[in-house]
CSV table of C-alpha atoms and ligand atoms in Angstrom, one decimal:
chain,number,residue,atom,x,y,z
A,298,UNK,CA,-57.1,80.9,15.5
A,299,UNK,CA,-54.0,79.6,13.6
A,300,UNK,CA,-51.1,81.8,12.8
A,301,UNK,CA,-51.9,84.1,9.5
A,302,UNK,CA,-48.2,83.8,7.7
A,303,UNK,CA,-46.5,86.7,6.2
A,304,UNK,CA,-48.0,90.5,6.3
A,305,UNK,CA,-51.7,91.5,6.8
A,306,UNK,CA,-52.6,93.7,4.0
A,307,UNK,CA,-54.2,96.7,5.4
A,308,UNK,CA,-56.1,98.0,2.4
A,309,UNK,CA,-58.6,99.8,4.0
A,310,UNK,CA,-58.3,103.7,3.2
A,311,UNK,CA,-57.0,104.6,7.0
A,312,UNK,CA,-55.2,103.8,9.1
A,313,UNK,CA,-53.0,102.3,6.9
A,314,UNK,CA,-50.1,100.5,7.0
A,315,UNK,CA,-47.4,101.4,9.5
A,316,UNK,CA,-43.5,101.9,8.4
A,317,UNK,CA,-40.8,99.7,10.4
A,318,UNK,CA,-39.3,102.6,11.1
A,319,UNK,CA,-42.2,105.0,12.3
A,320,UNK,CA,-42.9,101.2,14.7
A,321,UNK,CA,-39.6,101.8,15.8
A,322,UNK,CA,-39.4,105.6,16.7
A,323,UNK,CA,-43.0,105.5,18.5
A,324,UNK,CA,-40.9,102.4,20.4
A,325,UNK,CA,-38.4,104.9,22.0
A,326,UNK,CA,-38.8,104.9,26.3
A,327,UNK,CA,-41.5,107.5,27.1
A,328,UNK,CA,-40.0,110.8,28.3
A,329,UNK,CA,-41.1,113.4,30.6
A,330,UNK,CA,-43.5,115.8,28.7
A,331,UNK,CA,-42.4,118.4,30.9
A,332,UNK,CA,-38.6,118.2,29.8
A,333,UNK,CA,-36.0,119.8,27.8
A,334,UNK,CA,-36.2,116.8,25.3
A,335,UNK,CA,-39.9,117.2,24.5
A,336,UNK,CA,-39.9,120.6,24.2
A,337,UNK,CA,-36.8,119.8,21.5
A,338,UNK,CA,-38.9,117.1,20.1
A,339,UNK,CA,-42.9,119.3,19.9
A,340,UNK,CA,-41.1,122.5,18.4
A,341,UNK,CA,-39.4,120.6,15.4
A,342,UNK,CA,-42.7,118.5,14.7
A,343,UNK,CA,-44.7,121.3,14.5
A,344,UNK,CA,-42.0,123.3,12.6
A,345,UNK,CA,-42.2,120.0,10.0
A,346,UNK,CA,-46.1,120.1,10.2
A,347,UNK,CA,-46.0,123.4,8.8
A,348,UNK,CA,-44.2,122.2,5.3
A,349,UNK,CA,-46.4,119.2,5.5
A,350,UNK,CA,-49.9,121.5,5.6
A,351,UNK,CA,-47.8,124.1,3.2
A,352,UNK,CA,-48.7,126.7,5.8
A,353,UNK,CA,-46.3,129.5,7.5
A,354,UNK,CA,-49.5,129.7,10.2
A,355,UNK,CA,-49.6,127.7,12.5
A,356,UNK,CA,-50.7,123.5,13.0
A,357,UNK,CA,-52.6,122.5,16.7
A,358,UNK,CA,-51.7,118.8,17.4
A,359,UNK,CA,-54.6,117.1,19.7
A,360,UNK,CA,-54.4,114.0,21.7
A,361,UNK,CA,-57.5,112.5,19.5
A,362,UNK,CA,-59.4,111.3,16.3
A,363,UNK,CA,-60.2,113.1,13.2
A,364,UNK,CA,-63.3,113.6,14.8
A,365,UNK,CA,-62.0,115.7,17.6
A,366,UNK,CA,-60.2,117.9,14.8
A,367,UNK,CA,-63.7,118.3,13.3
A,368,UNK,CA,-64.4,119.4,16.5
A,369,UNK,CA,-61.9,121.9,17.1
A,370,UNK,CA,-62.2,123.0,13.7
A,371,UNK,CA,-65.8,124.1,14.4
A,372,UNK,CA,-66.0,125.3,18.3
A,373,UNK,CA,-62.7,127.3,17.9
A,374,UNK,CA,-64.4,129.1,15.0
A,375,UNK,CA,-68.2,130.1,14.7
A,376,UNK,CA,-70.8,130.5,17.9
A,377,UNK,CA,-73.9,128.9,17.8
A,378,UNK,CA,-77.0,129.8,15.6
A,379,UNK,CA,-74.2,130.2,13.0
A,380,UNK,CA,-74.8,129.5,9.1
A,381,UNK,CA,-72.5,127.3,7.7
A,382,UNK,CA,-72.5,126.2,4.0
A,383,UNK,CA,-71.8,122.3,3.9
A,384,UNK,CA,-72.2,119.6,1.3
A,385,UNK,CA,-73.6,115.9,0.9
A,386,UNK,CA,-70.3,114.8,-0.7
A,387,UNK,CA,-70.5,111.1,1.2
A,388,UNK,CA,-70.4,109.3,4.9
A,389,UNK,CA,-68.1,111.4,6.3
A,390,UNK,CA,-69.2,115.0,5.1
A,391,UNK,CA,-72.8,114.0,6.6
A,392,UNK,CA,-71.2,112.9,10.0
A,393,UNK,CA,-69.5,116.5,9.9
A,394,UNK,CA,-72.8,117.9,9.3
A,395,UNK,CA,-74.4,116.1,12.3
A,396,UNK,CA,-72.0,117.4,14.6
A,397,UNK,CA,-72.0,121.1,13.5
A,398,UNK,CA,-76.0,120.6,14.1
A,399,UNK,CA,-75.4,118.7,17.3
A,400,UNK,CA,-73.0,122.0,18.0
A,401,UNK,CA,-76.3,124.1,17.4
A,402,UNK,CA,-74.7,125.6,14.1
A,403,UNK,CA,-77.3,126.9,11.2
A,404,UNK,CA,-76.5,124.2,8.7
A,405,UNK,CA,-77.3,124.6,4.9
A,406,UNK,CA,-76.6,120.9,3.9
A,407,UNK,CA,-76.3,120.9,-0.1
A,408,UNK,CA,-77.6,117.6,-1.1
A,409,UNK,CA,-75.1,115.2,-3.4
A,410,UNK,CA,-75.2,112.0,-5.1
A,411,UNK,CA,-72.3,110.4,-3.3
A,412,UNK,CA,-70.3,110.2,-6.4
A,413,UNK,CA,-69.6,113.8,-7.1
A,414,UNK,CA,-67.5,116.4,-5.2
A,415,UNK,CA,-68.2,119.9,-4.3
A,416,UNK,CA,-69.2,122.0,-7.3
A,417,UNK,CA,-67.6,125.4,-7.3
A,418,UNK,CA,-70.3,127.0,-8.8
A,419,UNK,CA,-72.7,125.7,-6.5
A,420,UNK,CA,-70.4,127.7,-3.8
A,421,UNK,CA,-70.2,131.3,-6.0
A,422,UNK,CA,-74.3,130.9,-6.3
A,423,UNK,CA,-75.0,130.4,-2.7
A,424,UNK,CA,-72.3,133.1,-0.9
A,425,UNK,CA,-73.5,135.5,-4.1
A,426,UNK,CA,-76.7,134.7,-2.9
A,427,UNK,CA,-75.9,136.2,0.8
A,428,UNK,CA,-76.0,139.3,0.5
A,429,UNK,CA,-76.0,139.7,4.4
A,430,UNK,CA,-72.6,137.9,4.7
A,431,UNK,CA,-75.1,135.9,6.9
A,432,UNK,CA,-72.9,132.2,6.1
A,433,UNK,CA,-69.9,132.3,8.0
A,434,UNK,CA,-68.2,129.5,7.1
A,435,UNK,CA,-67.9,126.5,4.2
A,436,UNK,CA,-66.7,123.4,5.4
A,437,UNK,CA,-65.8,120.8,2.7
A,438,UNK,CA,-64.4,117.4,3.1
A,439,UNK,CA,-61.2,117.9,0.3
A,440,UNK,CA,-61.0,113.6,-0.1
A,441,UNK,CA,-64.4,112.1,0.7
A,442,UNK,CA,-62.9,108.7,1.8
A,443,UNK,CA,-66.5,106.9,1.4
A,444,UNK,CA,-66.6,107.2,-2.0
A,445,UNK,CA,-63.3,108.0,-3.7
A,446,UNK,CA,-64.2,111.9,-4.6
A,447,UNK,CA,-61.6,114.4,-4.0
A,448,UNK,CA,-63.2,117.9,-4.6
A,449,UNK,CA,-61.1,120.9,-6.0
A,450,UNK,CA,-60.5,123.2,-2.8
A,451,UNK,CA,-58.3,125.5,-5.1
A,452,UNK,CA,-61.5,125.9,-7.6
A,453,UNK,CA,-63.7,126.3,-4.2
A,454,UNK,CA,-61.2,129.0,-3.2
A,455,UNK,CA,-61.6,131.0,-6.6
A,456,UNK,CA,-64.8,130.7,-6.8
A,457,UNK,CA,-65.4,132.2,-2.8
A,458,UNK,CA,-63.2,134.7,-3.8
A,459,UNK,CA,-65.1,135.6,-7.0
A,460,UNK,CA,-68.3,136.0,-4.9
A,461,UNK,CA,-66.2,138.6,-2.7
A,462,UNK,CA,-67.6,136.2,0.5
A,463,UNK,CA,-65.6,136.5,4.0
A,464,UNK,CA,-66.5,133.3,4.7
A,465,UNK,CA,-64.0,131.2,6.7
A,466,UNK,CA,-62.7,128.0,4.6
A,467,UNK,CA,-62.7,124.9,7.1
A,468,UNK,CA,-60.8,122.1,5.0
A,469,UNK,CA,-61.2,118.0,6.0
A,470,UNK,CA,-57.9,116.6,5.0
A,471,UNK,CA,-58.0,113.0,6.5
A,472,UNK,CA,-57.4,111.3,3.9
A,473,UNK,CA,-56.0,113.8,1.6
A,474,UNK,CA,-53.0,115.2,3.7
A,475,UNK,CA,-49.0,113.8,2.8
A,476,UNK,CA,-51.1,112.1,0.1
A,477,UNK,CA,-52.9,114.1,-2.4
A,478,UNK,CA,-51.5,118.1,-3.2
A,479,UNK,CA,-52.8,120.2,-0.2
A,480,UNK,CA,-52.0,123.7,-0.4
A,481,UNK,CA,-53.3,126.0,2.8
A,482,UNK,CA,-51.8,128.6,2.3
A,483,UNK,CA,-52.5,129.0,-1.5
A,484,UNK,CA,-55.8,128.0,-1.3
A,485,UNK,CA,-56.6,130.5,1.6
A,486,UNK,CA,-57.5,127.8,3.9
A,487,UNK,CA,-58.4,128.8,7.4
A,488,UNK,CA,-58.4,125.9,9.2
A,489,UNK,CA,-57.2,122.1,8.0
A,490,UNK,CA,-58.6,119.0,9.9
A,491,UNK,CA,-56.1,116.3,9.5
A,492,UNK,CA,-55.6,113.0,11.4
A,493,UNK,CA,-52.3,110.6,11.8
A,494,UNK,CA,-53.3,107.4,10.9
A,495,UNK,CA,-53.5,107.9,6.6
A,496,UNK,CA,-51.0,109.5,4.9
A,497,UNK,CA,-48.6,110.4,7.8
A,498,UNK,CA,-48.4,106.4,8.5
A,499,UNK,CA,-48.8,106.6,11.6
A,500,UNK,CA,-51.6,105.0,14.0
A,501,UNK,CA,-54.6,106.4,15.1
A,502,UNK,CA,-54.3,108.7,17.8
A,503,UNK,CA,-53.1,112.5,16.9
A,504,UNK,CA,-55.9,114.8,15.4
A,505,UNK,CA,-54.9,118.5,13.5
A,506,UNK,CA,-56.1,122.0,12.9
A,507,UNK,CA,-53.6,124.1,10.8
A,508,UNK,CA,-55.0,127.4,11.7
A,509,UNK,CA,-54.8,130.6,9.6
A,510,UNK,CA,-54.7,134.2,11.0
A,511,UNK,CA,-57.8,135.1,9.6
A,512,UNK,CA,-59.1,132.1,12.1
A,513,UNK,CA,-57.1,133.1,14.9
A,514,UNK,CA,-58.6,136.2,14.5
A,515,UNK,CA,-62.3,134.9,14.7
A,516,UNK,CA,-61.6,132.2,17.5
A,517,UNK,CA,-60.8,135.2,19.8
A,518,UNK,CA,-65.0,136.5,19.4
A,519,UNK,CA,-66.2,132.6,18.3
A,520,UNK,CA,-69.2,131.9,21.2
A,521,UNK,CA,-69.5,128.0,21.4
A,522,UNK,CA,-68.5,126.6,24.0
A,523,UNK,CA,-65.0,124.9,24.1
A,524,UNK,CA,-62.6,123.5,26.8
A,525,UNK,CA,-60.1,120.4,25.8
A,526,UNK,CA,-60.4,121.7,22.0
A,527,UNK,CA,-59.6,125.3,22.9
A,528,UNK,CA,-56.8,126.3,20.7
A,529,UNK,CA,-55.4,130.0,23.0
A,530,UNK,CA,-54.6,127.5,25.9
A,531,UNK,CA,-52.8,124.8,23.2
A,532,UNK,CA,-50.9,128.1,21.2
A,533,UNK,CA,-49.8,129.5,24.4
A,534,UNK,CA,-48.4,126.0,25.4
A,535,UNK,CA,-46.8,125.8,22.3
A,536,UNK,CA,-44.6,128.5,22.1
A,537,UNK,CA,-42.3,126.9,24.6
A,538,UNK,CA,-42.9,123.4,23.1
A,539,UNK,CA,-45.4,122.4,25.6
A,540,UNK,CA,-48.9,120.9,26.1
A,541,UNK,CA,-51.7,122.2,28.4
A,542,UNK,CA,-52.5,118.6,29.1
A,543,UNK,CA,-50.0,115.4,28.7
A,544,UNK,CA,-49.3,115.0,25.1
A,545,UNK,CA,-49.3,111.6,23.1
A,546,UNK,CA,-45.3,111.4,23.6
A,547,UNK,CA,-44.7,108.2,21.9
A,548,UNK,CA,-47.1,109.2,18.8
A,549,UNK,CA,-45.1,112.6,18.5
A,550,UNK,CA,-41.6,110.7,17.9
A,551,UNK,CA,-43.5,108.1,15.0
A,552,UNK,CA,-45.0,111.6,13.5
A,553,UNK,CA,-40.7,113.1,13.8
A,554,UNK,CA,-39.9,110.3,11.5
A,555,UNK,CA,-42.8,110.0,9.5
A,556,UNK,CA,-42.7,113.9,8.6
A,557,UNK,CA,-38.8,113.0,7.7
A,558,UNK,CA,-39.7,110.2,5.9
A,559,UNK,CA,-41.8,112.1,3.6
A,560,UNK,CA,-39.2,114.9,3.1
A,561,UNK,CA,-37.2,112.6,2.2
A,562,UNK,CA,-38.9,111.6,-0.7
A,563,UNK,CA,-40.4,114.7,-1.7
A,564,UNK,CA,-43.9,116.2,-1.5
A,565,UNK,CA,-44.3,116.3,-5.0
A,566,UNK,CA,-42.6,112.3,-5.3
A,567,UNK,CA,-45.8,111.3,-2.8
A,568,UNK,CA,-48.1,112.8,-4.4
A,569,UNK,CA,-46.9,111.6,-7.9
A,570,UNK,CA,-46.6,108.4,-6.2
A,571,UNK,CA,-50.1,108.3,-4.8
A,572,UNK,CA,-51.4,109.3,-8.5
A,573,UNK,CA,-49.9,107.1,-9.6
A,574,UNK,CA,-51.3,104.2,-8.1
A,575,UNK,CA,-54.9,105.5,-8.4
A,576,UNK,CA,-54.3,105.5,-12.0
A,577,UNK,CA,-53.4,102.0,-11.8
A,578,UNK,CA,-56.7,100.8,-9.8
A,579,UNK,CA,-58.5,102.5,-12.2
A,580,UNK,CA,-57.4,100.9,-14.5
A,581,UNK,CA,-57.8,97.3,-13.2
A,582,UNK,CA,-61.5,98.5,-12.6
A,583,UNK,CA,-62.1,98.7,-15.8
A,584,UNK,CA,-60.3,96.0,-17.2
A,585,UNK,CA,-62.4,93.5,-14.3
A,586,UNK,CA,-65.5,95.2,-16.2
A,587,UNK,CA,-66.5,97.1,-12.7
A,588,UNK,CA,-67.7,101.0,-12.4
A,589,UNK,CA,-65.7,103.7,-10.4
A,590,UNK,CA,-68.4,105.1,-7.7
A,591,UNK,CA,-66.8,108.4,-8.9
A,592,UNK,CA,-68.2,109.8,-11.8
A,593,UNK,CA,-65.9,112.6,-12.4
A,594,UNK,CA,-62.2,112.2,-13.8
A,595,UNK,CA,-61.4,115.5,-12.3
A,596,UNK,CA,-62.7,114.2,-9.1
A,597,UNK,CA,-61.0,111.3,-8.9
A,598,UNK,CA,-58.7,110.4,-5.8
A,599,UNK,CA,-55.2,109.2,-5.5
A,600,UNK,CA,-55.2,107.7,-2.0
A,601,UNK,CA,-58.3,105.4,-2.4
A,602,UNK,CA,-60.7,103.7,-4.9
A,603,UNK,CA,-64.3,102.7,-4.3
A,604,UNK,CA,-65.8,99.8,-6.3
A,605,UNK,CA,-69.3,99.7,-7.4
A,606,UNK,CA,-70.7,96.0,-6.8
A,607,UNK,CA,-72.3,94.7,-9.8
A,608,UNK,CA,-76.5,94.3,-9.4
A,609,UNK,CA,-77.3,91.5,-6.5
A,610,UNK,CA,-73.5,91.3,-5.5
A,611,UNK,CA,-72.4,92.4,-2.3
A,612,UNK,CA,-69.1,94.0,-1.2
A,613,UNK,CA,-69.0,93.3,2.4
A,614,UNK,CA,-68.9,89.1,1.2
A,615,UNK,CA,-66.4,89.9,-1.1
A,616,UNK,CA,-64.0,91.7,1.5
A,617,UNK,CA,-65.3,88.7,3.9
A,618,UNK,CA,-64.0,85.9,1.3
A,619,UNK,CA,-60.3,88.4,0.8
A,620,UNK,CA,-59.7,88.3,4.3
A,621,UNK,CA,-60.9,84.9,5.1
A,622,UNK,CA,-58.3,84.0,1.7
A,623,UNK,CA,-55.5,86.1,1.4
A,624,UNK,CA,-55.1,88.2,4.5
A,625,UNK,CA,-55.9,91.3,3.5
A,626,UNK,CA,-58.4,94.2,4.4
A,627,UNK,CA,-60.1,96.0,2.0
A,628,UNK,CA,-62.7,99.1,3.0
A,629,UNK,CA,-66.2,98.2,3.7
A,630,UNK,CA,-69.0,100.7,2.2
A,631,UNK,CA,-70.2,103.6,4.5
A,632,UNK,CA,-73.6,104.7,5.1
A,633,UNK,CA,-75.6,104.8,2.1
A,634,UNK,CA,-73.5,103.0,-0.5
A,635,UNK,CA,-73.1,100.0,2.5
A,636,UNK,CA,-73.2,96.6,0.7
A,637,UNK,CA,-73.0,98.2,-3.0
A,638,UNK,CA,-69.7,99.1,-3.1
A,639,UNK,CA,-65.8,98.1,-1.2
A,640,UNK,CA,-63.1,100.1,-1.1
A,641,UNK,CA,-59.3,99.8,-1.9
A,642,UNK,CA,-57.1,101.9,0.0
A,643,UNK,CA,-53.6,102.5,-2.0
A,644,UNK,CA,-51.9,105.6,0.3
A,645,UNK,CA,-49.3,106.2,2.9
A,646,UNK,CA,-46.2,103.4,3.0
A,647,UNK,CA,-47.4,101.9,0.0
A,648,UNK,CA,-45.2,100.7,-3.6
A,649,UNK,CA,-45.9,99.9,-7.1
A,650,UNK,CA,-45.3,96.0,-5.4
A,651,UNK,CA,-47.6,96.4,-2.8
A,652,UNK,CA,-50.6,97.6,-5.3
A,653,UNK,CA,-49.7,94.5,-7.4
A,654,UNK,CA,-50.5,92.3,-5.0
A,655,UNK,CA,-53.7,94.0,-3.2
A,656,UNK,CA,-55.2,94.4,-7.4
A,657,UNK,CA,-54.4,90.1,-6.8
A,658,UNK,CA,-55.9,89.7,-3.8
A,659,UNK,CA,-58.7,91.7,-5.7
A,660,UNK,CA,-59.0,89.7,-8.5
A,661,UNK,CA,-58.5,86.0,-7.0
A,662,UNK,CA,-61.5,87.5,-4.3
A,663,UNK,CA,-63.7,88.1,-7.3
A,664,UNK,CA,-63.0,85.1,-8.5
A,665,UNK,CA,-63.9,82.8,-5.4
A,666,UNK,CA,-67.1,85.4,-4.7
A,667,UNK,CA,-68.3,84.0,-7.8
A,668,UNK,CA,-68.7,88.1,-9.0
A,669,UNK,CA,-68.8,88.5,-12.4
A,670,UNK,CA,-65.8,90.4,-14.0
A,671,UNK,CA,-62.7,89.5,-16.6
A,672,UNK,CA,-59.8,88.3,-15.2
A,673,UNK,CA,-57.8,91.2,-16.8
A,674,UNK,CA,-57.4,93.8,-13.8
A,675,UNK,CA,-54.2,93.1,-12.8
A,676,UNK,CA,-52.4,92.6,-16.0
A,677,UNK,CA,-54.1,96.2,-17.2
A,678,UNK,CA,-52.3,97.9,-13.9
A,679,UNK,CA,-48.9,96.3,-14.3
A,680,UNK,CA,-48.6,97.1,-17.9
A,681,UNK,CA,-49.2,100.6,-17.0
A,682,UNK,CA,-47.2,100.8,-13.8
A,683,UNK,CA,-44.1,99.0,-16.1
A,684,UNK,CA,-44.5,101.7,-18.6
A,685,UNK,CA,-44.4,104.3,-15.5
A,686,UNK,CA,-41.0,103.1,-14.6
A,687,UNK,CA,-39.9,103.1,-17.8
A,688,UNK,CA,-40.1,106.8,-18.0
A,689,UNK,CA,-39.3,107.1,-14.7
A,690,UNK,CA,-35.9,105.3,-15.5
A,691,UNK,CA,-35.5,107.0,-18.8
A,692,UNK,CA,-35.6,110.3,-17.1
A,693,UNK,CA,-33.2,109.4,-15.0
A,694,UNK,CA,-30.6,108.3,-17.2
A,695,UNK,CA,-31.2,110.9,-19.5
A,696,UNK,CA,-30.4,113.8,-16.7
B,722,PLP,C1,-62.7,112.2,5.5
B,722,PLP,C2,-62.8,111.8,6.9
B,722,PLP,N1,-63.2,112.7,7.8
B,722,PLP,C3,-63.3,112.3,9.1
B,722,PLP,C4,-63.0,111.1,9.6
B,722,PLP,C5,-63.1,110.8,11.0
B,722,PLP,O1,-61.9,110.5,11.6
B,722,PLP,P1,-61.7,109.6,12.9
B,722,PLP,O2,-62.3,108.3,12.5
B,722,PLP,O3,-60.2,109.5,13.1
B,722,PLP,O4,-62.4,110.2,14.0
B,722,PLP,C6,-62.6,110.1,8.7
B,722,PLP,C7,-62.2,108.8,9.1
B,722,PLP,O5,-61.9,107.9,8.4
B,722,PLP,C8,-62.4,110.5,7.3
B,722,PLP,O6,-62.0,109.6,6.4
């Protein structure tokens, strides 16, 4: 193969593209895990973690995938023959739903269309409904990165709380976390799944729980079976700065600088930021003459965008004629929507410059795929992000 010049574009929705400087703090010489320095290094990470999650509990950092932090999430918590309230919000909430069943849990799997998040009320009718406090647990996916749907954990919250339900609230937060507003402790969140490799900007590799008292509390009586995930061993460790087992050193210093990184800028700045630029997709959408897969404007998610093909096109030769063309990656469809949609990832180390080129990357693909649409997509997204710096400048001067 010859030489691809300048930067890939990695548009997919995670991992995502990695800062030069998180590169060059994971590029530091490996130290011993067992050493003053680590234990230095661990404690301030998962001090930083902690704003990051908005939690004062506490955050579990596993060698791992998401997947394992689904995991974790679930074996630390419930024992099996368990009910567990989960919903068909897209790929990923149904691969969460397999494992719990794989884990012998009692799952009650409320069917979706795979374009809509969790309904709140959907959640007050079925705890209402258990009048035996038999469900103990709902487990949502917050951003359901298949489809583009972010559902409202603080309305879930409320509306558990208006049902007077003890049911834990387990929390996926791939590809929401250090992207879209995530508030654990607010939202009574008992446990938080997050990964590294979206919005922290780092690579694959780290997988999180940010664990609330309340499931502290019921990890000490949970029955299923648990050994690497086990969070008493990993909390015990922690307290010095330690791991049970040899931590991913080199992934801990990128997640040091990418949690300062972040600071840095501001929680709020991301997440504006990150709105921002889904507004801006969304509007190219519509100006190409294409459908959102989300049908919701209150569901709609700031760290990616899926596409709906038009009838008889397919996605997966669009992203094939993008990345044959122009170097960039672009999210394929997931399970049921495979083929008849693509996604475009806009989160983590990402700038109003880099949207504007992946929206012409997008627009130059449809093009060449011979997919119908109106060349006005990208015009519609600068105009807007244009008058967004305005204001943004204008407040500025004006302070
Ligand atoms: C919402 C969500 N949950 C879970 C996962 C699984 O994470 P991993 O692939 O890191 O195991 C993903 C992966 O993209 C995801 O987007």
């Amino acid at each position: 193969m010859s030489r691809q010049e300048g930067r890939h574009f990695l548009q997919i929705p995670g991992p995502t593209n990695v800062p030069d400087r998180v590169l060059r703090a994971i590029a530091a010489p490996t130290i011993d895990h067992r050493g003053p320095e680590f234990a230095r290094l661990s404690k301030e990470v998962l001090e930083g973690l902690k704003v990051i999650f908005k939690t004062e509990g506490r955050v579990i950092v596993f060698p791992g995938s998401g997947t394992g932090a689904w995991e974790a999430a679930l074996v630390n918590t419930l024992s099996p023959g368990d009910k567990l309230l989960m919903f068909e919000t897209g790929h990923f909430a149904t691969l969460w739903c397999s494992m719990a069943q794989r884990l012998g849990l009692d799952v009650d799997f409320v069917p979706g269309d795979w374009r809509s998040g969790v309904d709140p009320a959907t959640v007050e009718a079925k705890l209402a409904g258990d009048r035996g406090h038999k469900i103990k647990a709902v487990a949502v996916v917050h951003n359901e990165t298949s489809t583009g749907v972010a559902s409202r954990v603080g309305e879930i919250r409320a509306a558990m709380n208006r049902a007077g339900h003890p049911a834990l609230l387990l929390v996926d937060t791939i590809s929401s976390l250090a992207s879209i507003d995530f508030r654990m402790d607010e939202w009574q969140v008992d446990v938080t799944v997050g990964c590294s490799q979206k919005g922290l900007m780092l690579p694959p590799g780290l997988g999180f729980n940010g664990v609330s008292d309340k499931a502290l509390a019921a990890s000490r009586s949970a029955g299923c079976k648990r050994s690497y995930w086990d969070w008493q061993e990993m909390l015990a460790n922690n307290k010095s700065g330690f791991y049970p087992y040899t931590p991913a050193t080199n992934l801990l210093y990128g997640l040091h600088e990418a949690i300062n990184m972040l600071l840095e800028e501001g929680l709020d700045r991301v997440f504006a930021r990150h709105d921002r630029h889904g507004e801006a997709t969304r509007r190219a959408v519509r100006a190409w003459g294409l459908e959102l897969l989300c049908k919701n404007p209150a569901e709609y998610s700031s760290s990616l965008t899926a596409v709906l093909m038009p009838a008889g096109q397919d996605g997966d030769a669009l992203r094939n004629v993008i990345l044959k063309s122009f170097n960039m990656s672009l999210g394929t469809g997931l399970g049921k929507v495979k083929g008849k949609v693509f996604r475009i990832g806009h989160l983590g180390d990402f700038n109003d410059l880099s949207l504007a080129g992946t929206l012409a990357g997008v627009e130059m693909g449809l093009t060449l795929a011979d997919v119908p649409h109106k060349a006005a997509g990208v015009a519609a997204a600068l105009d807007y992000l244009t008058r967004a710096a305005r204001a943004a400048a204008g407040k500025k001067s004006a302070a």
